[in-house]
PDB file of N, CA and C in Angstrom:
ATOM      1  N   MET A 744     -14.042   8.848 -10.880  1.00 75.00           N
ATOM      2  CA  MET A 744     -12.678   8.950 -10.208  1.00 75.00           C
ATOM      3  C   MET A 744     -12.715   9.549  -8.865  1.00 75.00           C
ATOM      4  N   ILE A 745     -13.483  10.600  -8.868  1.00 83.00           N
ATOM      5  CA  ILE A 745     -13.581  11.439  -7.715  1.00 83.00           C
ATOM      6  C   ILE A 745     -14.272  10.463  -6.398  1.00 83.00           C
ATOM      7  N   ALA A 746     -15.263   9.964  -6.907  1.00 82.00           N
ATOM      8  CA  ALA A 746     -15.619   8.773  -5.830  1.00 82.00           C
ATOM      9  C   ALA A 746     -14.542   7.780  -5.077  1.00 82.00           C
ATOM     10  N   GLN A 747     -13.859   7.356  -6.171  1.00 83.00           N
ATOM     11  CA  GLN A 747     -12.774   6.281  -5.732  1.00 83.00           C
ATOM     12  C   GLN A 747     -11.846   7.178  -4.833  1.00 83.00           C
ATOM     13  N   ILE A 748     -11.590   8.435  -5.158  1.00 86.00           N
ATOM     14  CA  ILE A 748     -10.494   8.884  -4.245  1.00 86.00           C
ATOM     15  C   ILE A 748     -11.134   9.335  -2.902  1.00 86.00           C
ATOM     16  N   ILE A 749     -12.446   9.681  -2.743  1.00 91.00           N
ATOM     17  CA  ILE A 749     -13.167   9.926  -1.658  1.00 91.00           C
ATOM     18  C   ILE A 749     -13.184   8.691  -0.738  1.00 91.00           C
ATOM     19  N   ILE A 750     -13.593   7.438  -1.349  1.00 90.00           N
ATOM     20  CA  ILE A 750     -13.682   6.279  -0.645  1.00 90.00           C
ATOM     21  C   ILE A 750     -12.433   5.840  -0.080  1.00 90.00           C
ATOM     22  N   ALA A 751     -11.353   5.931  -1.016  1.00 90.00           N
ATOM     23  CA  ALA A 751      -9.976   5.647  -0.522  1.00 90.00           C
ATOM     24  C   ALA A 751      -9.474   6.401   0.479  1.00 90.00           C
ATOM     25  N   SER A 752      -9.610   7.759   0.453  1.00 93.00           N
ATOM     26  CA  SER A 752      -9.262   8.568   1.520  1.00 93.00           C
ATOM     27  C   SER A 752      -9.905   8.372   2.769  1.00 93.00           C
ATOM     28  N   ILE A 753     -11.268   8.081   2.920  1.00 94.00           N
ATOM     29  CA  ILE A 753     -11.839   7.884   3.991  1.00 94.00           C
ATOM     30  C   ILE A 753     -11.545   6.502   4.733  1.00 94.00           C
ATOM     31  N   MET A 754     -11.148   5.574   3.809  1.00 93.00           N
ATOM     32  CA  MET A 754     -10.725   4.196   4.338  1.00 93.00           C
ATOM     33  C   MET A 754      -9.430   4.455   5.005  1.00 93.00           C
ATOM     34  N   ALA A 755      -8.541   5.002   4.239  1.00 94.00           N
ATOM     35  CA  ALA A 755      -7.084   5.365   4.758  1.00 94.00           C
ATOM     36  C   ALA A 755      -7.165   5.990   6.094  1.00 94.00           C
ATOM     37  N   VAL A 756      -8.098   7.105   6.221  1.00 96.00           N
ATOM     38  CA  VAL A 756      -8.055   7.818   7.445  1.00 96.00           C
ATOM     39  C   VAL A 756      -8.512   6.970   8.656  1.00 96.00           C
ATOM     40  N   PHE A 757      -9.593   6.440   8.283  1.00 95.00           N
ATOM     41  CA  PHE A 757     -10.215   5.276   9.474  1.00 95.00           C
ATOM     42  C   PHE A 757      -9.079   4.407   9.683  1.00 95.00           C
ATOM     43  N   GLY A 758      -8.369   3.658   8.737  1.00 95.00           N
ATOM     44  CA  GLY A 758      -7.365   2.813   8.989  1.00 95.00           C
ATOM     45  C   GLY A 758      -6.236   3.464   9.980  1.00 95.00           C
ATOM     46  N   ILE A 759      -5.886   4.693   9.789  1.00 96.00           N
ATOM     47  CA  ILE A 759      -4.837   5.480  10.545  1.00 96.00           C
ATOM     48  C   ILE A 759      -5.522   5.740  11.849  1.00 96.00           C
ATOM     49  N   ILE A 760      -6.708   6.030  12.092  1.00 96.00           N
ATOM     50  CA  ILE A 760      -7.340   6.289  13.419  1.00 96.00           C
ATOM     51  C   ILE A 760      -7.380   5.050  14.186  1.00 96.00           C
ATOM     52  N   VAL A 761      -7.817   3.708  13.514  1.00 96.00           N
ATOM     53  CA  VAL A 761      -7.816   2.570  14.255  1.00 96.00           C
ATOM     54  C   VAL A 761      -6.392   2.058  14.726  1.00 96.00           C
ATOM     55  N   LEU A 762      -5.324   2.338  13.795  1.00 96.00           N
ATOM     56  CA  LEU A 762      -4.028   1.842  14.184  1.00 96.00           C
ATOM     57  C   LEU A 762      -3.592   2.859  15.204  1.00 96.00           C
ATOM     58  N   ALA A 763      -4.054   3.952  15.172  1.00 96.00           N
ATOM     59  CA  ALA A 763      -3.490   5.139  16.320  1.00 96.00           C
ATOM     60  C   ALA A 763      -3.984   4.653  17.771  1.00 96.00           C
ATOM     61  N   GLY A 764      -5.064   3.863  17.753  1.00 94.00           N
ATOM     62  CA  GLY A 764      -5.677   3.329  19.168  1.00 94.00           C
ATOM     63  C   GLY A 764      -6.883   4.179  19.309  1.00 94.00           C
ATOM     64  N   LYS A 765      -7.262   5.064  18.648  1.00 94.00           N
ATOM     65  CA  LYS A 765      -8.438   5.881  18.926  1.00 94.00           C
ATOM     66  C   LYS A 765      -9.741   5.541  18.278  1.00 94.00           C
ATOM     67  N   GLY A 766      -9.766   4.633  17.608  1.00 91.00           N
ATOM     68  CA  GLY A 766     -10.888   4.032  16.619  1.00 91.00           C
ATOM     69  C   GLY A 766     -11.564   2.781  17.047  1.00 91.00           C
ATOM     70  N   ASP A 767     -11.446   2.460  18.383  1.00 90.00           N
ATOM     71  CA  ASP A 767     -12.219   1.082  18.640  1.00 90.00           C
ATOM     72  C   ASP A 767     -13.471   1.058  18.431  1.00 90.00           C
ATOM     73  N   MET A 768     -14.054   2.118  18.448  1.00 90.00           N
ATOM     74  CA  MET A 768     -15.626   2.230  18.110  1.00 90.00           C
ATOM     75  C   MET A 768     -16.025   1.824  16.618  1.00 90.00           C
ATOM     76  N   LEU A 769     -15.002   1.885  15.819  1.00 89.00           N
ATOM     77  CA  LEU A 769     -15.159   1.647  14.543  1.00 89.00           C
ATOM     78  C   LEU A 769     -15.027  -0.005  14.102  1.00 89.00           C
ATOM     79  N   ILE A 770     -14.534  -0.668  15.132  1.00 91.00           N
ATOM     80  CA  ILE A 770     -14.332  -1.979  14.897  1.00 91.00           C
ATOM     81  C   ILE A 770     -15.752  -2.601  15.179  1.00 91.00           C
ATOM     82  N   ALA A 771     -16.187  -3.228  14.120  1.00 87.00           N
ATOM     83  CA  ALA A 771     -17.564  -3.893  14.119  1.00 87.00           C
ATOM     84  C   ALA A 771     -17.663  -5.150  15.263  1.00 87.00           C
ATOM     85  N   GLY A 772     -18.436  -5.144  16.141  1.00 89.00           N
ATOM     86  CA  GLY A 772     -18.661  -6.217  17.099  1.00 89.00           C
ATOM     87  C   GLY A 772     -18.008  -5.919  18.516  1.00 89.00           C
ATOM     88  N   TYR A 773     -16.764  -5.263  18.289  1.00 90.00           N
ATOM     89  CA  TYR A 773     -16.228  -4.920  19.609  1.00 90.00           C
ATOM     90  C   TYR A 773     -16.784  -3.902  20.273  1.00 90.00           C
ATOM     91  N   ASN A 774     -17.069  -2.966  19.635  1.00 88.00           N
ATOM     92  CA  ASN A 774     -17.889  -1.682  20.258  1.00 88.00           C
ATOM     93  C   ASN A 774     -19.227  -2.133  21.131  1.00 88.00           C
ATOM     94  N   THR A 775     -19.849  -3.066  20.667  1.00 91.00           N
ATOM     95  CA  THR A 775     -21.006  -3.440  21.302  1.00 91.00           C
ATOM     96  C   THR A 775     -20.988  -4.783  22.022  1.00 91.00           C
ATOM     97  N   ALA A 776     -19.838  -5.337  22.121  1.00 92.00           N
ATOM     98  CA  ALA A 776     -19.480  -6.506  22.992  1.00 92.00           C
ATOM     99  C   ALA A 776     -19.405  -6.145  24.412  1.00 92.00           C
ATOM    100  N   PRO A 777     -20.146  -7.163  25.294  1.00 94.00           N
ATOM    101  CA  PRO A 777     -20.101  -7.012  26.669  1.00 94.00           C
ATOM    102  C   PRO A 777     -18.610  -6.865  27.206  1.00 94.00           C
ATOM    103  N   LYS A 778     -18.535  -6.462  28.472  1.00 93.00           N
ATOM    104  CA  LYS A 778     -17.212  -6.264  28.926  1.00 93.00           C
ATOM    105  C   LYS A 778     -16.316  -7.690  29.076  1.00 93.00           C
ATOM    106  N   GLU A 779     -17.082  -8.605  29.394  1.00 94.00           N
ATOM    107  CA  GLU A 779     -16.470 -10.022  29.501  1.00 94.00           C
ATOM    108  C   GLU A 779     -15.788 -10.298  28.137  1.00 94.00           C
ATOM    109  N   GLU A 780     -16.585 -10.273  27.088  1.00 92.00           N
ATOM    110  CA  GLU A 780     -16.044 -10.668  25.648  1.00 92.00           C
ATOM    111  C   GLU A 780     -14.939  -9.673  25.338  1.00 92.00           C
ATOM    112  N   LYS A 781     -15.002  -8.310  25.724  1.00 92.00           N
ATOM    113  CA  LYS A 781     -13.922  -7.512  25.519  1.00 92.00           C
ATOM    114  C   LYS A 781     -12.618  -7.935  25.954  1.00 92.00           C
ATOM    115  N   GLU A 782     -12.819  -8.486  27.167  1.00 93.00           N
ATOM    116  CA  GLU A 782     -11.675  -8.958  27.863  1.00 93.00           C
ATOM    117  C   GLU A 782     -10.726 -10.127  27.394  1.00 93.00           C
ATOM    118  N   LYS A 783     -11.623 -10.954  26.398  1.00 93.00           N
ATOM    119  CA  LYS A 783     -10.986 -12.038  25.780  1.00 93.00           C
ATOM    120  C   LYS A 783     -10.146 -11.795  24.619  1.00 93.00           C
ATOM    121  N   VAL A 784     -10.243 -10.413  24.173  1.00 93.00           N
ATOM    122  CA  VAL A 784      -9.515 -10.058  22.868  1.00 93.00           C
ATOM    123  C   VAL A 784      -8.461  -9.266  23.189  1.00 93.00           C
ATOM    124  N   ASN A 785      -7.344  -9.566  22.412  1.00 94.00           N
ATOM    125  CA  ASN A 785      -5.993  -8.691  22.493  1.00 94.00           C
ATOM    126  C   ASN A 785      -6.382  -7.611  21.651  1.00 94.00           C
ATOM    127  N   ILE A 786      -6.822  -6.401  22.055  1.00 94.00           N
ATOM    128  CA  ILE A 786      -7.332  -5.306  21.174  1.00 94.00           C
ATOM    129  C   ILE A 786      -6.022  -4.642  20.407  1.00 94.00           C
ATOM    130  N   LYS A 787      -4.780  -4.987  20.857  1.00 95.00           N
ATOM    131  CA  LYS A 787      -3.708  -4.209  20.015  1.00 95.00           C
ATOM    132  C   LYS A 787      -3.668  -5.207  18.589  1.00 95.00           C
ATOM    133  N   ARG A 788      -3.857  -6.426  18.762  1.00 95.00           N
ATOM    134  CA  ARG A 788      -3.659  -7.062  17.597  1.00 95.00           C
ATOM    135  C   ARG A 788      -4.997  -7.053  16.683  1.00 95.00           C
ATOM    136  N   LEU A 789      -6.226  -6.866  17.385  1.00 95.00           N
ATOM    137  CA  LEU A 789      -7.338  -6.657  16.566  1.00 95.00           C
ATOM    138  C   LEU A 789      -7.264  -5.214  15.923  1.00 95.00           C
ATOM    139  N   ARG A 790      -6.625  -4.220  16.533  1.00 95.00           N
ATOM    140  CA  ARG A 790      -6.522  -2.967  15.886  1.00 95.00           C
ATOM    141  C   ARG A 790      -5.512  -3.132  14.706  1.00 95.00           C
ATOM    142  N   LEU A 791      -4.444  -3.607  14.828  1.00 95.00           N
ATOM    143  CA  LEU A 791      -3.531  -4.184  13.697  1.00 95.00           C
ATOM    144  C   LEU A 791      -4.249  -4.799  12.536  1.00 95.00           C
ATOM    145  N   LEU A 792      -5.127  -5.802  12.855  1.00 95.00           N
ATOM    146  CA  LEU A 792      -5.760  -6.466  11.847  1.00 95.00           C
ATOM    147  C   LEU A 792      -6.715  -5.372  11.030  1.00 95.00           C
ATOM    148  N   VAL A 793      -7.465  -4.739  11.715  1.00 94.00           N
ATOM    149  CA  VAL A 793      -8.744  -3.928  11.044  1.00 94.00           C
ATOM    150  C   VAL A 793      -7.938  -2.824  10.448  1.00 94.00           C
ATOM    151  N   GLY A 794      -7.131  -2.106  11.001  1.00 95.00           N
ATOM    152  CA  GLY A 794      -6.535  -0.994  10.637  1.00 95.00           C
ATOM    153  C   GLY A 794      -5.630  -1.326   9.384  1.00 95.00           C
ATOM    154  N   GLY A 795      -4.969  -2.293   9.295  1.00 95.00           N
ATOM    155  CA  GLY A 795      -4.207  -2.789   8.230  1.00 95.00           C
ATOM    156  C   GLY A 795      -5.208  -3.211   7.149  1.00 95.00           C
ATOM    157  N   LEU A 796      -6.150  -3.751   7.487  1.00 95.00           N
ATOM    158  CA  LEU A 796      -7.020  -4.242   6.460  1.00 95.00           C
ATOM    159  C   LEU A 796      -7.588  -3.042   5.663  1.00 95.00           C
ATOM    160  N   LEU A 797      -7.953  -1.971   6.335  1.00 94.00           N
ATOM    161  CA  LEU A 797      -8.553  -0.652   5.656  1.00 94.00           C
ATOM    162  C   LEU A 797      -7.360   0.015   4.945  1.00 94.00           C
ATOM    163  N   LEU A 798      -6.028  -0.193   5.547  1.00 94.00           N
ATOM    164  CA  LEU A 798      -5.100   0.516   4.685  1.00 94.00           C
ATOM    165  C   LEU A 798      -4.684  -0.042   3.397  1.00 94.00           C
ATOM    166  N   VAL A 799      -4.906  -1.675   3.409  1.00 93.00           N
ATOM    167  CA  VAL A 799      -4.602  -2.281   2.154  1.00 93.00           C
ATOM    168  C   VAL A 799      -5.674  -2.178   1.325  1.00 93.00           C
ATOM    169  N   ILE A 800      -6.881  -2.095   1.588  1.00 92.00           N
ATOM    170  CA  ILE A 800      -8.035  -2.094   0.769  1.00 92.00           C
ATOM    171  C   ILE A 800      -8.143  -0.667   0.160  1.00 92.00           C
ATOM    172  N   SER A 801      -7.788   0.364   0.807  1.00 91.00           N
ATOM    173  CA  SER A 801      -8.042   1.681   0.294  1.00 91.00           C
ATOM    174  C   SER A 801      -7.340   2.025  -1.190  1.00 91.00           C
ATOM    175  N   PRO A 802      -6.027   1.707  -1.412  1.00 88.00           N
ATOM    176  CA  PRO A 802      -5.486   1.712  -2.683  1.00 88.00           C
ATOM    177  C   PRO A 802      -6.249   0.817  -3.681  1.00 88.00           C
ATOM    178  N   LEU A 803      -6.637  -0.342  -3.272  1.00 85.00           N
ATOM    179  CA  LEU A 803      -7.205  -1.235  -4.158  1.00 85.00           C
ATOM    180  C   LEU A 803      -8.491  -0.656  -4.795  1.00 85.00           C
ATOM    181  N   CYS A 804      -9.062   0.281  -4.392  1.00 82.00           N
ATOM    182  CA  CYS A 804     -10.249   0.998  -4.924  1.00 82.00           C
ATOM    183  C   CYS A 804      -9.862   1.516  -6.309  1.00 82.00           C
ATOM    184  N   PHE A 805      -8.725   1.756  -6.645  1.00 77.00           N
ATOM    185  CA  PHE A 805      -8.281   2.189  -7.876  1.00 77.00           C
ATOM    186  C   PHE A 805      -8.188   1.095  -8.864  1.00 77.00           C
ATOM    187  N   ILE A 806      -8.382  -0.036  -8.499  1.00 73.00           N
ATOM    188  CA  ILE A 806      -8.456  -1.097  -9.621  1.00 73.00           C
ATOM    189  C   ILE A 806      -9.465  -1.033 -10.533  1.00 73.00           C
ATOM    190  N   LEU A 807     -10.572  -0.534 -10.104  1.00 67.00           N
ATOM    191  CA  LEU A 807     -11.703  -0.385 -10.827  1.00 67.00           C
ATOM    192  C   LEU A 807     -11.533   0.804 -12.063  1.00 67.00           C
ATOM    193  N   ASP A 808     -11.836   0.323 -13.220  1.00 59.00           N
ATOM    194  CA  ASP A 808     -11.526   1.233 -14.311  1.00 59.00           C
ATOM    195  C   ASP A 808     -12.748   2.113 -14.560  1.00 59.00           C
ATOM    196  N   ASN A 809     -12.338   3.243 -15.277  1.00 58.00           N
ATOM    197  CA  ASN A 809     -13.414   4.364 -15.404  1.00 58.00           C
ATOM    198  C   ASN A 809     -13.692   4.344 -16.833  1.00 58.00           C
ATOM    199  N   ASP A 810     -12.906   3.543 -17.766  1.00 58.00           N
ATOM    200  CA  ASP A 810     -12.830   3.817 -19.221  1.00 58.00           C
ATOM    201  C   ASP A 810     -13.966   2.869 -19.762  1.00 58.00           C
ATOM    202  N   GLY A 811     -14.536   2.031 -18.941  1.00 60.00           N
ATOM    203  CA  GLY A 811     -15.868   1.273 -19.344  1.00 60.00           C
ATOM    204  C   GLY A 811     -15.379   0.046 -20.034  1.00 60.00           C
ATOM    205  N   LYS A 812     -14.221  -0.163 -20.384  1.00 65.00           N
ATOM    206  CA  LYS A 812     -13.812  -1.438 -21.198  1.00 65.00           C
ATOM    207  C   LYS A 812     -13.806  -2.764 -20.359  1.00 65.00           C
ATOM    208  N   ASN A 813     -13.335  -2.755 -19.296  1.00 67.00           N
ATOM    209  CA  ASN A 813     -13.122  -3.896 -18.586  1.00 67.00           C
ATOM    210  C   ASN A 813     -13.676  -3.655 -17.199  1.00 67.00           C
ATOM    211  N   GLU A 814     -14.891  -3.151 -17.254  1.00 68.00           N
ATOM    212  CA  GLU A 814     -15.607  -2.671 -16.006  1.00 68.00           C
ATOM    213  C   GLU A 814     -15.935  -4.059 -15.198  1.00 68.00           C
ATOM    214  N   THR A 815     -16.362  -4.921 -15.819  1.00 74.00           N
ATOM    215  CA  THR A 815     -16.883  -6.318 -14.985  1.00 74.00           C
ATOM    216  C   THR A 815     -15.642  -6.978 -14.571  1.00 74.00           C
ATOM    217  N   THR A 816     -14.616  -7.143 -15.435  1.00 78.00           N
ATOM    218  CA  THR A 816     -13.459  -7.762 -14.836  1.00 78.00           C
ATOM    219  C   THR A 816     -12.656  -7.251 -13.709  1.00 78.00           C
ATOM    220  N   SER A 817     -12.560  -5.858 -14.000  1.00 77.00           N
ATOM    221  CA  SER A 817     -11.972  -5.135 -12.658  1.00 77.00           C
ATOM    222  C   SER A 817     -12.732  -5.121 -11.445  1.00 77.00           C
ATOM    223  N   GLY A 818     -14.173  -5.028 -11.553  1.00 79.00           N
ATOM    224  CA  GLY A 818     -14.935  -5.253 -10.482  1.00 79.00           C
ATOM    225  C   GLY A 818     -14.884  -6.620  -9.731  1.00 79.00           C
ATOM    226  N   LEU A 819     -14.778  -7.638 -10.676  1.00 84.00           N
ATOM    227  CA  LEU A 819     -14.638  -9.067 -10.136  1.00 84.00           C
ATOM    228  C   LEU A 819     -13.293  -9.170  -9.372  1.00 84.00           C
ATOM    229  N   ILE A 820     -12.243  -8.657  -9.982  1.00 83.00           N
ATOM    230  CA  ILE A 820     -10.956  -9.006  -9.209  1.00 83.00           C
ATOM    231  C   ILE A 820     -10.871  -8.116  -8.099  1.00 83.00           C
ATOM    232  N   PHE A 821     -11.504  -6.850  -8.023  1.00 84.00           N
ATOM    233  CA  PHE A 821     -11.595  -6.137  -7.017  1.00 84.00           C
ATOM    234  C   PHE A 821     -12.384  -6.772  -5.738  1.00 84.00           C
ATOM    235  N   THR A 822     -13.551  -7.241  -6.182  1.00 87.00           N
ATOM    236  CA  THR A 822     -14.487  -7.959  -5.184  1.00 87.00           C
ATOM    237  C   THR A 822     -13.770  -9.253  -4.482  1.00 87.00           C
ATOM    238  N   GLY A 823     -13.120  -9.992  -5.348  1.00 91.00           N
ATOM    239  CA  GLY A 823     -12.327 -11.200  -5.160  1.00 91.00           C
ATOM    240  C   GLY A 823     -11.228 -10.941  -4.050  1.00 91.00           C
ATOM    241  N   ILE A 824     -10.506  -9.847  -4.431  1.00 91.00           N
ATOM    242  CA  ILE A 824      -9.517  -9.463  -3.405  1.00 91.00           C
ATOM    243  C   ILE A 824     -10.008  -9.052  -1.928  1.00 91.00           C
ATOM    244  N   VAL A 825     -11.119  -8.168  -1.943  1.00 91.00           N
ATOM    245  CA  VAL A 825     -11.696  -7.810  -0.708  1.00 91.00           C
ATOM    246  C   VAL A 825     -12.266  -8.896   0.068  1.00 91.00           C
ATOM    247  N   ILE A 826     -12.934  -9.721  -0.601  1.00 94.00           N
ATOM    248  CA  ILE A 826     -13.562 -10.983  -0.045  1.00 94.00           C
ATOM    249  C   ILE A 826     -12.482 -11.837   0.737  1.00 94.00           C
ATOM    250  N   PHE A 827     -11.335 -12.192  -0.203  1.00 95.00           N
ATOM    251  CA  PHE A 827     -10.239 -13.033   0.324  1.00 95.00           C
ATOM    252  C   PHE A 827      -9.542 -12.228   1.719  1.00 95.00           C
ATOM    253  N   LEU A 828      -9.362 -11.006   1.538  1.00 94.00           N
ATOM    254  CA  LEU A 828      -8.763 -10.146   2.587  1.00 94.00           C
ATOM    255  C   LEU A 828      -9.533 -10.124   3.822  1.00 94.00           C
ATOM    256  N   SER A 829     -10.920  -9.942   3.727  1.00 93.00           N
ATOM    257  CA  SER A 829     -11.881  -9.843   4.724  1.00 93.00           C
ATOM    258  C   SER A 829     -11.780 -11.257   5.510  1.00 93.00           C
ATOM    259  N   LEU A 830     -11.999 -12.356   4.617  1.00 96.00           N
ATOM    260  CA  LEU A 830     -12.111 -13.596   5.264  1.00 96.00           C
ATOM    261  C   LEU A 830     -10.843 -13.863   6.120  1.00 96.00           C
ATOM    262  N   ALA A 831      -9.799 -13.607   5.643  1.00 95.00           N
ATOM    263  CA  ALA A 831      -8.368 -13.779   6.307  1.00 95.00           C
ATOM    264  C   ALA A 831      -8.408 -12.966   7.563  1.00 95.00           C
ATOM    265  N   CYS A 832      -8.952 -11.795   7.409  1.00 94.00           N
ATOM    266  CA  CYS A 832      -8.983 -11.061   8.838  1.00 94.00           C
ATOM    267  C   CYS A 832      -9.846 -11.416   9.625  1.00 94.00           C
ATOM    268  N   VAL A 833     -10.951 -11.958   9.338  1.00 93.00           N
ATOM    269  CA  VAL A 833     -11.953 -12.580  10.240  1.00 93.00           C
ATOM    270  C   VAL A 833     -11.403 -13.867  10.945  1.00 93.00           C
ATOM    271  N   VAL A 834     -10.747 -14.872   9.908  1.00 95.00           N
ATOM    272  CA  VAL A 834     -10.087 -15.955  10.773  1.00 95.00           C
ATOM    273  C   VAL A 834      -9.068 -15.503  11.837  1.00 95.00           C
ATOM    274  N   LEU A 835      -8.029 -14.561  11.216  1.00 95.00           N
ATOM    275  CA  LEU A 835      -7.074 -14.123  12.288  1.00 95.00           C
ATOM    276  C   LEU A 835      -7.736 -13.417  13.536  1.00 95.00           C
ATOM    277  N   ALA A 836      -8.894 -12.498  13.189  1.00 92.00           N
ATOM    278  CA  ALA A 836      -9.249 -11.894  14.394  1.00 92.00           C
ATOM    279  C   ALA A 836      -9.827 -12.995  15.368  1.00 92.00           C
ATOM    280  N   ASN A 837     -10.164 -14.190  14.955  1.00 92.00           N
ATOM    281  CA  ASN A 837     -10.923 -15.013  15.772  1.00 92.00           C
ATOM    282  C   ASN A 837      -9.799 -16.166  16.455  1.00 92.00           C
ATOM    283  N   THR A 838      -8.701 -15.977  15.927  1.00 94.00           N
ATOM    284  CA  THR A 838      -7.538 -16.959  16.384  1.00 94.00           C
ATOM    285  C   THR A 838      -6.432 -16.183  17.038  1.00 94.00           C
ATOM    286  N   TRP A 839      -5.696 -15.330  16.205  1.00 94.00           N
ATOM    287  CA  TRP A 839      -4.395 -14.643  16.607  1.00 94.00           C
ATOM    288  C   TRP A 839      -4.794 -13.314  17.363  1.00 94.00           C
ATOM    289  N   ALA A 840      -5.938 -12.829  17.423  1.00 93.00           N
ATOM    290  CA  ALA A 840      -6.338 -11.651  18.258  1.00 93.00           C
ATOM    291  C   ALA A 840      -7.125 -12.054  19.546  1.00 93.00           C
ATOM    292  N   LYS A 841      -7.120 -13.188  19.854  1.00 92.00           N
ATOM    293  CA  LYS A 841      -7.821 -13.631  21.143  1.00 92.00           C
ATOM    294  C   LYS A 841      -6.539 -13.827  22.132  1.00 92.00           C
ATOM    295  N   LYS A 842      -7.076 -13.683  23.445  1.00 87.00           N
ATOM    296  CA  LYS A 842      -6.233 -13.774  24.405  1.00 87.00           C
ATOM    297  C   LYS A 842      -6.018 -15.304  24.868  1.00 87.00           C
TER     298      LYS A 842
END
């Protein structure tokens, strides 16, 4: 339970930092992109996507059970939700967040 709280807190803090506009270096690929590529991206929309994704996934960390009864089921549900949200974020980043 302690690990879940720590991970969820870190993700929430990073989400807030990205949404505040101070965490562009936390966005994978954007930090290392050349200047020409960065000019093709609407950074405000990209921040909204990445920060929102982090803030949505952080409370989902509590889906995982600690009682051991439904460990596999809750892990699969969590993984499925995270994969779906991540894929949606990637698609939107390559369409909606482009100039």
